[in-house]
Amino acid sequence: MQWTARDPAPLLENAPPRGRAMAEAALVLVTVFVPANLAALGRTPLAVVTVLLALWGVALLRPWTEWRAGQWGRAVAQVLLYLLALGASTGSSWFMEPSQLPARLGVTHARATPAGARITAVTPGQPADGRLEVGDRILSLDGAPLSSTNPEEDLRTRVREAGGGASTDLRFTLERAGEVREVTVPVGPARNARLFQPGAMTWLCLRALGMSLLVALLLWRNGQGLAQVGLGREGLGKELLLGLPAIPATYAVHIAASLPLAAIAALFKLAGKETLARKEVATALVDMGLSVPVFAAAMVLVTGFEELAFRGFLVPRLRVVLDNWYAAVLVSAALFGLGHVYEGTLAVFQTAALGAWFGFVFLYRTRLPSVMVAHAAFNTLNFALMLWLQRSGLLEKLTSQLTPQ
C-alpha cells in the first residue's frame, strides 16, 4: 500500500468566489471559537452573538431563493436545519456552567522580587481579610516554598488544590515589614474549577454534530458534496488503513515539535507554568470519569468534526482566499493551534504543528479518513496514557519533578 500524491483540484469543484469563501470560513471559525469564550461574560453578549450568527448563516444559505421559486418546504427546511446546527454548536455555552477559578482567599497577587508572590489587594469580607495584608510577600505555603520561576501560578494552583478542594487551613510563610512570620488562613471549599464540567464530552459530541451539519449545509448551498471535503466513498477502506502508519508519524511530528519548544520553555523559564497547565488539562480529562473505549468513541465524533472543519472545509476555502495551498494549510493549522490555548502557550505551537501535519497529509491525499483515524488514535492513546499515569500516581510525581521549586 503506497502513499501516492493526488491532484487537489477536485477539492475546488464548485468552490464559491473569494468573498463568499471568506464569509463561510469566518462563520465556521466564529461559531467554533466565540460563543464558548463569551459564556463567562453573561447571557447578554452570548445572546447578541448567537443572533448575529443566526442572521449570518441564513444570509449565506439564501433560503429566499427557494421561497421565491415556490419551494417553500425546502426554504423552511434550510432555516430549521441551520438553527438546529447552531443550537447544537453553541448549546454548551448556554447550558453548561462556565469554568472559573476559585476565589478561596479573596486576594490578588503579583510576582515579587527577589522571590515569592506579593499581595496587591485583599477583598473585604473574604477569608484573607484581616489575616493577609497588601504588601505581604508570600514565601511558602504549607511549608513548601513557592516556585522560583512562576510563583504566581504556583500559588494560585496550590491554593485552588489545597485540601483536595475541601475546607482546610492554609499556612503561609510570609515577609511583612522586613519580618518573616507565619499566618494561617482558614478557607472553605473550592468552587468547581474543572476545565471540563460533568457531561462536557456529551456537549462536545453535540457540538461536533452541529458543526458537521453546518458545514454540510454550506457545501450543499454551493452545489458541492462530500468529495469536496475529502470524504468521497471511493477507496474508503484503503484510506482508513493508511491511517495506521499515520499514527506513528503523528507521534514523530509531535516529538519533533516538542523538542525545540522544550528548549524555548527552559530558555524563557516557562517550564513550570507550562507543566502546571498540562497537569490541569490531564487531571480534568481523567476526572471526567470516562473509560478508554467511551473516550475513543467520542473521539470519532470530536476529531472527525475537527478534521472536517479545519482541514476538509477550511483548507479549500482558504485556498480560494489566499490562492496558495501551502499558505492555506499553514493558516488553518495556526487557527487550529489557537483553539488549544487552554493547554498552555507552548501547546498552541505544538498543536499547530500537528495541524500542519494533518493538513499536508490531507493535501497530499485529498482525503480525510486517514487523517481522522490518526487524529482520533493519537488523542485516545494520549488519554489512556494520562489515565494510567494518574492512577499509578506517576502524574503527580512527574509534574512535581518538572515544576521548579
CSV table of C-alpha atoms in Angstrom, one decimal:
chain,number,residue,atom,x,y,z
A,1,MET,CA,0.0,0.0,0.0
A,2,GLN,CA,1.6,3.2,-1.2
A,3,TRP,CA,1.1,6.9,-0.3
A,4,THR,CA,0.7,8.4,-3.7
A,5,ALA,CA,0.0,12.1,-4.2
A,6,ARG,CA,-3.3,13.2,-5.8
A,7,ASP,CA,-4.4,16.3,-7.6
A,8,PRO,CA,-6.2,18.6,-5.2
A,9,ALA,CA,-8.1,20.3,-7.9
A,10,PRO,CA,-11.3,18.3,-7.3
A,11,LEU,CA,-11.5,19.8,-3.8
A,12,LEU,CA,-12.2,23.2,-5.5
A,13,GLU,CA,-15.0,21.9,-7.7
A,14,ASN,CA,-17.9,24.4,-7.5
A,15,ALA,CA,-15.9,26.3,-4.9
A,16,PRO,CA,-17.5,29.7,-4.0
A,17,PRO,CA,-15.8,33.0,-5.1
A,18,ARG,CA,-13.3,34.6,-2.8
A,19,GLY,CA,-15.7,36.9,-0.9
A,20,ARG,CA,-18.2,34.1,-0.1
A,21,ALA,CA,-15.4,31.6,0.7
A,22,MET,CA,-14.0,34.1,3.2
A,23,ALA,CA,-17.5,34.7,4.7
A,24,GLU,CA,-18.1,30.9,5.0
A,25,ALA,CA,-14.7,30.3,6.6
A,26,ALA,CA,-15.3,33.1,9.1
A,27,LEU,CA,-18.7,31.8,10.0
A,28,VAL,CA,-17.3,28.4,10.9
A,29,LEU,CA,-14.4,29.8,12.9
A,30,VAL,CA,-16.6,32.3,14.8
A,31,THR,CA,-19.1,29.6,15.6
A,32,VAL,CA,-16.3,27.3,16.9
A,33,PHE,CA,-14.5,29.9,19.0
A,34,VAL,CA,-16.6,32.8,20.1
A,35,PRO,CA,-19.7,31.5,21.9
A,36,ALA,CA,-17.7,29.3,24.2
A,37,ASN,CA,-15.4,32.1,25.2
A,38,LEU,CA,-18.3,34.6,25.8
A,39,ALA,CA,-20.2,32.3,28.1
A,40,ALA,CA,-18.3,33.5,31.2
A,41,LEU,CA,-19.3,37.1,30.4
A,42,GLY,CA,-23.0,36.5,30.8
A,43,ARG,CA,-26.1,35.8,28.8
A,44,THR,CA,-26.4,39.2,27.0
A,45,PRO,CA,-23.2,39.1,24.9
A,46,LEU,CA,-23.8,35.4,24.2
A,47,ALA,CA,-27.4,36.2,23.0
A,48,VAL,CA,-26.1,39.0,20.8
A,49,VAL,CA,-23.5,36.8,19.2
A,50,THR,CA,-26.0,33.9,18.7
A,51,VAL,CA,-28.5,36.2,17.0
A,52,LEU,CA,-25.7,37.6,14.7
A,53,LEU,CA,-24.6,34.0,13.9
A,54,ALA,CA,-28.2,33.1,13.0
A,55,LEU,CA,-28.6,36.0,10.7
A,56,TRP,CA,-25.1,35.4,9.2
A,57,GLY,CA,-25.8,31.8,8.4
A,58,VAL,CA,-29.3,32.5,6.9
A,59,ALA,CA,-27.7,35.2,4.7
A,60,LEU,CA,-25.2,32.7,3.4
A,61,LEU,CA,-27.8,29.9,2.8
A,62,ARG,CA,-30.2,32.3,1.0
A,63,PRO,CA,-33.4,30.4,1.6
A,64,TRP,CA,-35.4,33.1,-0.1
A,65,THR,CA,-34.2,31.7,-3.4
A,66,GLU,CA,-36.2,28.6,-3.0
A,67,TRP,CA,-39.1,30.5,-1.4
A,68,ARG,CA,-39.4,32.7,-4.5
A,69,ALA,CA,-39.3,29.6,-6.7
A,70,GLY,CA,-42.3,28.2,-4.8
A,71,GLN,CA,-40.2,25.6,-2.9
A,72,TRP,CA,-41.4,26.7,0.5
A,73,GLY,CA,-40.8,23.4,2.2
A,74,ARG,CA,-37.2,23.4,1.1
A,75,ALA,CA,-36.7,27.0,2.2
A,76,VAL,CA,-38.1,26.4,5.6
A,77,ALA,CA,-36.1,23.2,6.0
A,78,GLN,CA,-32.9,25.1,5.3
A,79,VAL,CA,-33.6,27.6,8.1
A,80,LEU,CA,-34.7,24.9,10.6
A,81,LEU,CA,-31.6,22.7,9.9
A,82,TYR,CA,-29.3,25.7,10.3
A,83,LEU,CA,-30.9,26.7,13.6
A,84,LEU,CA,-30.6,23.1,14.7
A,85,ALA,CA,-26.9,23.1,13.7
A,86,LEU,CA,-26.3,26.5,15.5
A,87,GLY,CA,-28.2,25.2,18.6
A,88,ALA,CA,-26.1,22.1,18.8
A,89,SER,CA,-22.9,24.0,18.2
A,90,THR,CA,-23.5,26.6,20.9
A,91,GLY,CA,-25.6,24.6,23.4
A,92,SER,CA,-22.8,24.1,25.8
A,93,SER,CA,-22.2,27.8,26.1
A,94,TRP,CA,-25.8,28.2,27.2
A,95,PHE,CA,-26.4,25.3,29.4
A,96,MET,CA,-23.1,24.4,31.0
A,97,GLU,CA,-21.8,26.3,34.0
A,98,PRO,CA,-18.6,28.2,32.8
A,99,SER,CA,-15.4,27.0,34.4
A,100,GLN,CA,-13.9,29.5,36.8
A,101,LEU,CA,-11.0,29.8,39.1
A,102,PRO,CA,-12.0,29.5,42.8
A,103,ALA,CA,-11.7,32.6,44.9
A,104,ARG,CA,-10.8,30.9,48.1
A,105,LEU,CA,-8.7,33.7,49.6
A,106,GLY,CA,-10.0,36.9,48.1
A,107,VAL,CA,-6.6,38.3,47.2
A,108,THR,CA,-4.8,39.4,44.0
A,109,HIS,CA,-1.0,39.0,43.8
A,110,ALA,CA,1.9,39.5,41.5
A,111,ARG,CA,5.5,38.2,41.3
A,112,ALA,CA,7.8,39.6,44.0
A,113,THR,CA,11.5,40.4,44.0
A,114,PRO,CA,13.7,38.6,44.7
A,115,ALA,CA,11.3,35.6,45.2
A,116,GLY,CA,7.8,34.7,46.1
A,117,ALA,CA,4.4,36.5,45.3
A,118,ARG,CA,3.4,39.8,46.7
A,119,ILE,CA,-0.2,40.5,47.8
A,120,THR,CA,-1.5,43.5,45.8
A,121,ALA,CA,-5.1,43.6,47.0
A,122,VAL,CA,-7.3,42.0,49.7
A,123,THR,CA,-11.1,41.8,49.2
A,124,PRO,CA,-13.1,42.8,52.3
A,125,GLY,CA,-15.1,40.0,53.8
A,126,GLN,CA,-13.1,37.3,52.2
A,127,PRO,CA,-11.0,34.7,54.2
A,128,ALA,CA,-7.8,36.6,53.8
A,129,ASP,CA,-9.3,39.9,55.1
A,130,GLY,CA,-7.7,40.7,58.5
A,131,ARG,CA,-5.0,38.0,58.1
A,132,LEU,CA,-3.1,38.9,54.9
A,133,GLU,CA,-2.2,42.4,54.0
A,134,VAL,CA,-1.3,44.4,50.9
A,135,GLY,CA,2.5,44.2,50.5
A,136,ASP,CA,2.9,40.8,52.2
A,137,ARG,CA,5.5,38.7,50.3
A,138,ILE,CA,4.4,35.1,50.3
A,139,LEU,CA,7.4,32.8,50.5
A,140,SER,CA,5.9,29.4,51.1
A,141,LEU,CA,2.6,27.6,51.5
A,142,ASP,CA,2.2,24.8,54.0
A,143,GLY,CA,5.9,24.6,54.4
A,144,ALA,CA,6.7,24.2,50.7
A,145,PRO,CA,8.5,27.2,49.0
A,146,LEU,CA,6.8,28.8,46.0
A,147,SER,CA,8.2,28.1,42.6
A,148,SER,CA,11.2,30.3,41.9
A,149,THR,CA,10.3,30.7,38.2
A,150,ASN,CA,6.5,31.0,38.4
A,151,PRO,CA,5.5,31.9,41.9
A,152,GLU,CA,2.1,33.5,41.0
A,153,GLU,CA,0.9,30.5,39.0
A,154,ASP,CA,2.2,28.1,41.7
A,155,LEU,CA,0.5,30.0,44.5
A,156,ARG,CA,-2.8,30.1,42.5
A,157,THR,CA,-2.7,26.4,41.8
A,158,ARG,CA,-1.8,25.3,45.3
A,159,VAL,CA,-4.5,27.4,46.9
A,160,ARG,CA,-7.0,26.0,44.5
A,161,GLU,CA,-6.0,22.4,45.1
A,162,ALA,CA,-5.3,22.6,48.8
A,163,GLY,CA,-7.2,20.1,50.9
A,164,GLY,CA,-8.4,18.4,47.8
A,165,GLY,CA,-10.9,21.2,47.3
A,166,ALA,CA,-12.5,20.7,50.8
A,167,SER,CA,-12.4,23.2,53.7
A,168,THR,CA,-8.9,23.5,55.1
A,169,ASP,CA,-6.3,25.7,56.8
A,170,LEU,CA,-3.6,27.4,54.6
A,171,ARG,CA,-0.4,28.1,56.4
A,172,PHE,CA,1.6,30.9,54.8
A,173,THR,CA,5.2,31.8,55.5
A,174,LEU,CA,5.5,35.5,54.5
A,175,GLU,CA,7.6,38.6,54.9
A,176,ARG,CA,5.9,41.7,56.3
A,177,ALA,CA,7.7,44.9,57.1
A,178,GLY,CA,11.0,43.1,56.9
A,179,GLU,CA,9.9,40.4,59.4
A,180,VAL,CA,9.3,36.7,58.4
A,181,ARG,CA,6.2,35.3,60.1
A,182,GLU,CA,3.6,32.5,59.7
A,183,VAL,CA,-0.1,33.3,59.1
A,184,THR,CA,-2.9,30.7,59.0
A,185,VAL,CA,-5.9,31.4,56.9
A,186,PRO,CA,-9.0,29.0,57.1
A,187,VAL,CA,-10.7,28.6,53.7
A,188,GLY,CA,-13.9,27.0,52.6
A,189,PRO,CA,-14.4,24.5,49.8
A,190,ALA,CA,-13.2,25.5,46.3
A,191,ARG,CA,-15.8,26.3,43.7
A,192,ASN,CA,-15.8,23.9,40.7
A,193,ALA,CA,-12.8,24.9,38.7
A,194,ARG,CA,-12.6,22.0,36.3
A,195,LEU,CA,-11.9,22.7,32.7
A,196,PHE,CA,-14.4,20.1,31.7
A,197,GLN,CA,-17.7,20.0,33.6
A,198,PRO,CA,-19.8,16.8,34.1
A,199,GLY,CA,-21.4,16.0,30.8
A,200,ALA,CA,-18.8,18.0,28.9
A,201,MET,CA,-18.0,15.2,26.5
A,202,THR,CA,-21.7,14.9,25.6
A,203,TRP,CA,-21.7,18.6,24.7
A,204,LEU,CA,-18.5,18.2,22.7
A,205,CYS,CA,-20.1,15.4,20.7
A,206,LEU,CA,-23.3,17.5,20.1
A,207,ARG,CA,-21.1,20.4,19.0
A,208,ALA,CA,-19.3,18.1,16.6
A,209,LEU,CA,-22.6,17.0,15.1
A,210,GLY,CA,-23.9,20.6,14.9
A,211,MET,CA,-20.7,21.9,13.2
A,212,SER,CA,-20.7,19.0,10.8
A,213,LEU,CA,-24.3,19.8,9.9
A,214,LEU,CA,-23.3,23.5,9.4
A,215,VAL,CA,-20.5,22.5,7.0
A,216,ALA,CA,-22.8,20.2,5.1
A,217,LEU,CA,-25.4,22.9,4.6
A,218,LEU,CA,-22.7,25.3,3.3
A,219,LEU,CA,-21.4,22.6,0.9
A,220,TRP,CA,-25.0,21.9,-0.3
A,221,ARG,CA,-25.7,25.6,-0.9
A,222,ASN,CA,-22.6,25.8,-3.2
A,223,GLY,CA,-23.5,22.6,-5.1
A,224,GLN,CA,-20.6,20.7,-3.5
A,225,GLY,CA,-20.6,17.3,-2.0
A,226,LEU,CA,-18.5,15.1,0.4
A,227,ALA,CA,-15.8,14.7,-2.3
A,228,GLN,CA,-15.0,18.4,-1.9
A,229,VAL,CA,-14.0,17.8,1.7
A,230,GLY,CA,-12.1,14.6,1.1
A,231,LEU,CA,-14.9,12.2,2.2
A,232,GLY,CA,-15.7,10.5,-1.1
A,233,ARG,CA,-16.6,6.8,-0.9
A,234,GLU,CA,-14.1,5.7,-3.5
A,235,GLY,CA,-11.2,3.8,-1.8
A,236,LEU,CA,-12.6,4.4,1.7
A,237,GLY,CA,-11.2,1.1,3.1
A,238,LYS,CA,-7.7,1.9,1.8
A,239,GLU,CA,-7.8,5.4,3.2
A,240,LEU,CA,-8.8,4.1,6.6
A,241,LEU,CA,-5.9,1.6,6.5
A,242,LEU,CA,-3.5,4.4,5.6
A,243,GLY,CA,-4.4,6.0,8.9
A,244,LEU,CA,-2.5,3.2,10.7
A,245,PRO,CA,1.0,4.3,9.5
A,246,ALA,CA,0.0,7.9,10.0
A,247,ILE,CA,-0.3,7.3,13.8
A,248,PRO,CA,3.4,6.8,14.5
A,249,ALA,CA,4.2,9.5,12.0
A,250,THR,CA,1.9,11.8,14.1
A,251,TYR,CA,3.9,11.0,17.2
A,252,ALA,CA,7.1,11.7,15.3
A,253,VAL,CA,5.8,15.1,14.4
A,254,HIS,CA,4.7,15.7,17.9
A,255,ILE,CA,8.1,14.9,19.4
A,256,ALA,CA,9.9,16.9,16.7
A,257,ALA,CA,7.8,19.9,17.6
A,258,SER,CA,8.2,19.3,21.3
A,259,LEU,CA,12.0,19.3,21.4
A,260,PRO,CA,12.6,22.9,20.3
A,261,LEU,CA,9.6,24.1,22.3
A,262,ALA,CA,11.1,22.5,25.4
A,263,ALA,CA,14.3,24.3,24.8
A,264,ILE,CA,12.4,27.6,24.5
A,265,ALA,CA,10.5,26.9,27.7
A,266,ALA,CA,13.8,26.3,29.5
A,267,LEU,CA,15.3,29.4,28.0
A,268,PHE,CA,12.5,31.7,29.0
A,269,LYS,CA,11.7,29.9,32.3
A,270,LEU,CA,8.3,28.8,31.2
A,271,ALA,CA,8.6,25.1,32.1
A,272,GLY,CA,6.9,25.4,35.4
A,273,LYS,CA,3.9,27.3,34.1
A,274,GLU,CA,3.5,25.0,31.1
A,275,THR,CA,3.8,21.9,33.2
A,276,LEU,CA,1.1,23.1,35.6
A,277,ALA,CA,-1.2,23.9,32.6
A,278,ARG,CA,-0.7,20.4,31.1
A,279,LYS,CA,-1.3,18.8,34.5
A,280,GLU,CA,-4.5,20.7,34.9
A,281,VAL,CA,-5.7,19.6,31.5
A,282,ALA,CA,-4.7,16.0,32.1
A,283,THR,CA,-6.4,15.9,35.5
A,284,ALA,CA,-9.6,17.5,34.1
A,285,LEU,CA,-9.8,14.9,31.4
A,286,VAL,CA,-9.2,12.0,33.8
A,287,ASP,CA,-11.8,13.4,36.2
A,288,MET,CA,-14.5,13.2,33.6
A,289,GLY,CA,-14.7,9.5,34.5
A,290,LEU,CA,-14.7,8.1,31.0
A,291,SER,CA,-13.4,4.7,30.1
A,292,VAL,CA,-10.9,4.4,27.3
A,293,PRO,CA,-13.5,2.8,24.9
A,294,VAL,CA,-16.0,5.5,25.6
A,295,PHE,CA,-13.4,8.2,25.1
A,296,ALA,CA,-12.3,6.6,21.8
A,297,ALA,CA,-15.9,6.5,20.6
A,298,ALA,CA,-16.3,10.2,21.5
A,299,MET,CA,-13.1,11.0,19.6
A,300,VAL,CA,-14.5,9.5,16.4
A,301,LEU,CA,-17.0,12.4,16.5
A,302,VAL,CA,-14.9,15.1,18.0
A,303,THR,CA,-11.7,14.7,16.0
A,304,GLY,CA,-13.9,13.9,12.9
A,305,PHE,CA,-15.5,17.3,13.2
A,306,GLU,CA,-12.1,19.0,13.8
A,307,GLU,CA,-10.7,17.4,10.6
A,308,LEU,CA,-13.9,18.1,8.6
A,309,ALA,CA,-13.9,21.8,9.7
A,310,PHE,CA,-10.2,22.7,9.9
A,311,ARG,CA,-8.8,20.5,7.1
A,312,GLY,CA,-11.7,19.4,4.8
A,313,PHE,CA,-13.6,22.7,4.8
A,314,LEU,CA,-11.2,25.5,5.8
A,315,VAL,CA,-8.2,24.5,3.7
A,316,PRO,CA,-10.0,24.6,0.3
A,317,ARG,CA,-11.8,27.8,1.4
A,318,LEU,CA,-8.5,29.4,2.4
A,319,ARG,CA,-7.0,28.2,-0.9
A,320,VAL,CA,-9.6,30.3,-2.7
A,321,VAL,CA,-8.9,33.3,-0.4
A,322,LEU,CA,-5.1,33.0,-0.4
A,323,ASP,CA,-4.5,31.5,-3.8
A,324,ASN,CA,-2.0,29.0,-2.4
A,325,TRP,CA,-2.5,25.6,-1.0
A,326,TYR,CA,0.5,25.7,1.4
A,327,ALA,CA,-0.5,29.0,2.8
A,328,ALA,CA,-4.0,27.7,3.3
A,329,VAL,CA,-2.7,24.7,5.2
A,330,LEU,CA,-0.4,26.8,7.5
A,331,VAL,CA,-3.1,29.4,8.3
A,332,SER,CA,-5.6,26.6,9.1
A,333,ALA,CA,-3.0,25.0,11.3
A,334,ALA,CA,-2.4,28.2,13.2
A,335,LEU,CA,-6.1,28.7,13.8
A,336,PHE,CA,-6.3,25.1,15.0
A,337,GLY,CA,-3.5,25.7,17.4
A,338,LEU,CA,-5.2,28.8,18.8
A,339,GLY,CA,-8.1,26.7,19.7
A,340,HIS,CA,-5.9,24.8,22.3
A,341,VAL,CA,-4.6,27.8,24.2
A,342,TYR,CA,-6.2,26.5,27.4
A,343,GLU,CA,-3.4,23.8,27.4
A,344,GLY,CA,-0.7,26.4,27.7
A,345,THR,CA,1.1,28.9,25.5
A,346,LEU,CA,3.6,26.4,24.0
A,347,ALA,CA,0.8,23.9,23.4
A,348,VAL,CA,-0.6,26.3,20.8
A,349,PHE,CA,2.5,25.9,18.7
A,350,GLN,CA,2.7,22.2,19.4
A,351,THR,CA,-0.9,21.7,18.3
A,352,ALA,CA,-0.4,24.0,15.3
A,353,ALA,CA,2.5,21.7,14.2
A,354,LEU,CA,0.2,18.7,14.3
A,355,GLY,CA,-2.5,20.7,12.4
A,356,ALA,CA,0.1,21.5,9.7
A,357,TRP,CA,1.0,17.8,9.5
A,358,PHE,CA,-2.6,16.7,9.2
A,359,GLY,CA,-3.2,19.5,6.6
A,360,PHE,CA,-0.3,18.4,4.4
A,361,VAL,CA,-1.4,14.8,4.6
A,362,PHE,CA,-4.9,15.9,3.6
A,363,LEU,CA,-3.5,18.0,0.7
A,364,TYR,CA,-1.2,15.1,-0.4
A,365,ARG,CA,-4.0,12.5,-0.4
A,366,THR,CA,-7.0,14.9,-0.9
A,367,ARG,CA,-8.8,12.6,1.5
A,368,LEU,CA,-9.8,12.9,5.2
A,369,PRO,CA,-10.2,9.3,6.5
A,370,SER,CA,-6.6,8.6,7.1
A,371,VAL,CA,-6.2,11.9,9.0
A,372,MET,CA,-9.3,11.3,11.0
A,373,VAL,CA,-8.0,7.8,12.1
A,374,ALA,CA,-4.6,9.2,13.1
A,375,HIS,CA,-6.1,12.1,15.0
A,376,ALA,CA,-8.6,10.0,16.9
A,377,ALA,CA,-6.0,7.4,17.7
A,378,PHE,CA,-3.5,10.0,18.8
A,379,ASN,CA,-6.0,11.6,21.3
A,380,THR,CA,-7.2,8.2,22.6
A,381,LEU,CA,-3.7,6.8,23.2
A,382,ASN,CA,-2.7,10.0,25.0
A,383,PHE,CA,-5.8,9.8,27.2
A,384,ALA,CA,-5.1,6.1,28.0
A,385,LEU,CA,-1.5,7.2,29.0
A,386,MET,CA,-2.8,10.0,31.2
A,387,LEU,CA,-5.3,7.7,32.8
A,388,TRP,CA,-2.5,5.2,33.7
A,389,LEU,CA,-0.2,7.9,34.9
A,390,GLN,CA,-2.9,9.4,37.1
A,391,ARG,CA,-4.0,6.1,38.6
A,392,SER,CA,-0.4,5.0,39.2
A,393,GLY,CA,0.5,8.3,41.0
A,394,LEU,CA,3.2,9.0,38.4
A,395,LEU,CA,1.4,12.1,37.0
A,396,GLU,CA,1.8,13.9,40.4
A,397,LYS,CA,5.4,12.7,40.7
A,398,LEU,CA,6.4,13.8,37.2
A,399,THR,CA,4.8,17.2,37.4
A,400,SER,CA,6.3,17.9,40.8
A,401,GLN,CA,9.7,17.0,39.4
A,402,LEU,CA,9.3,19.1,36.3
A,403,THR,CA,8.0,22.1,38.1
A,404,PRO,CA,10.9,24.1,39.6
A,405,GLN,CA,10.5,24.9,43.3
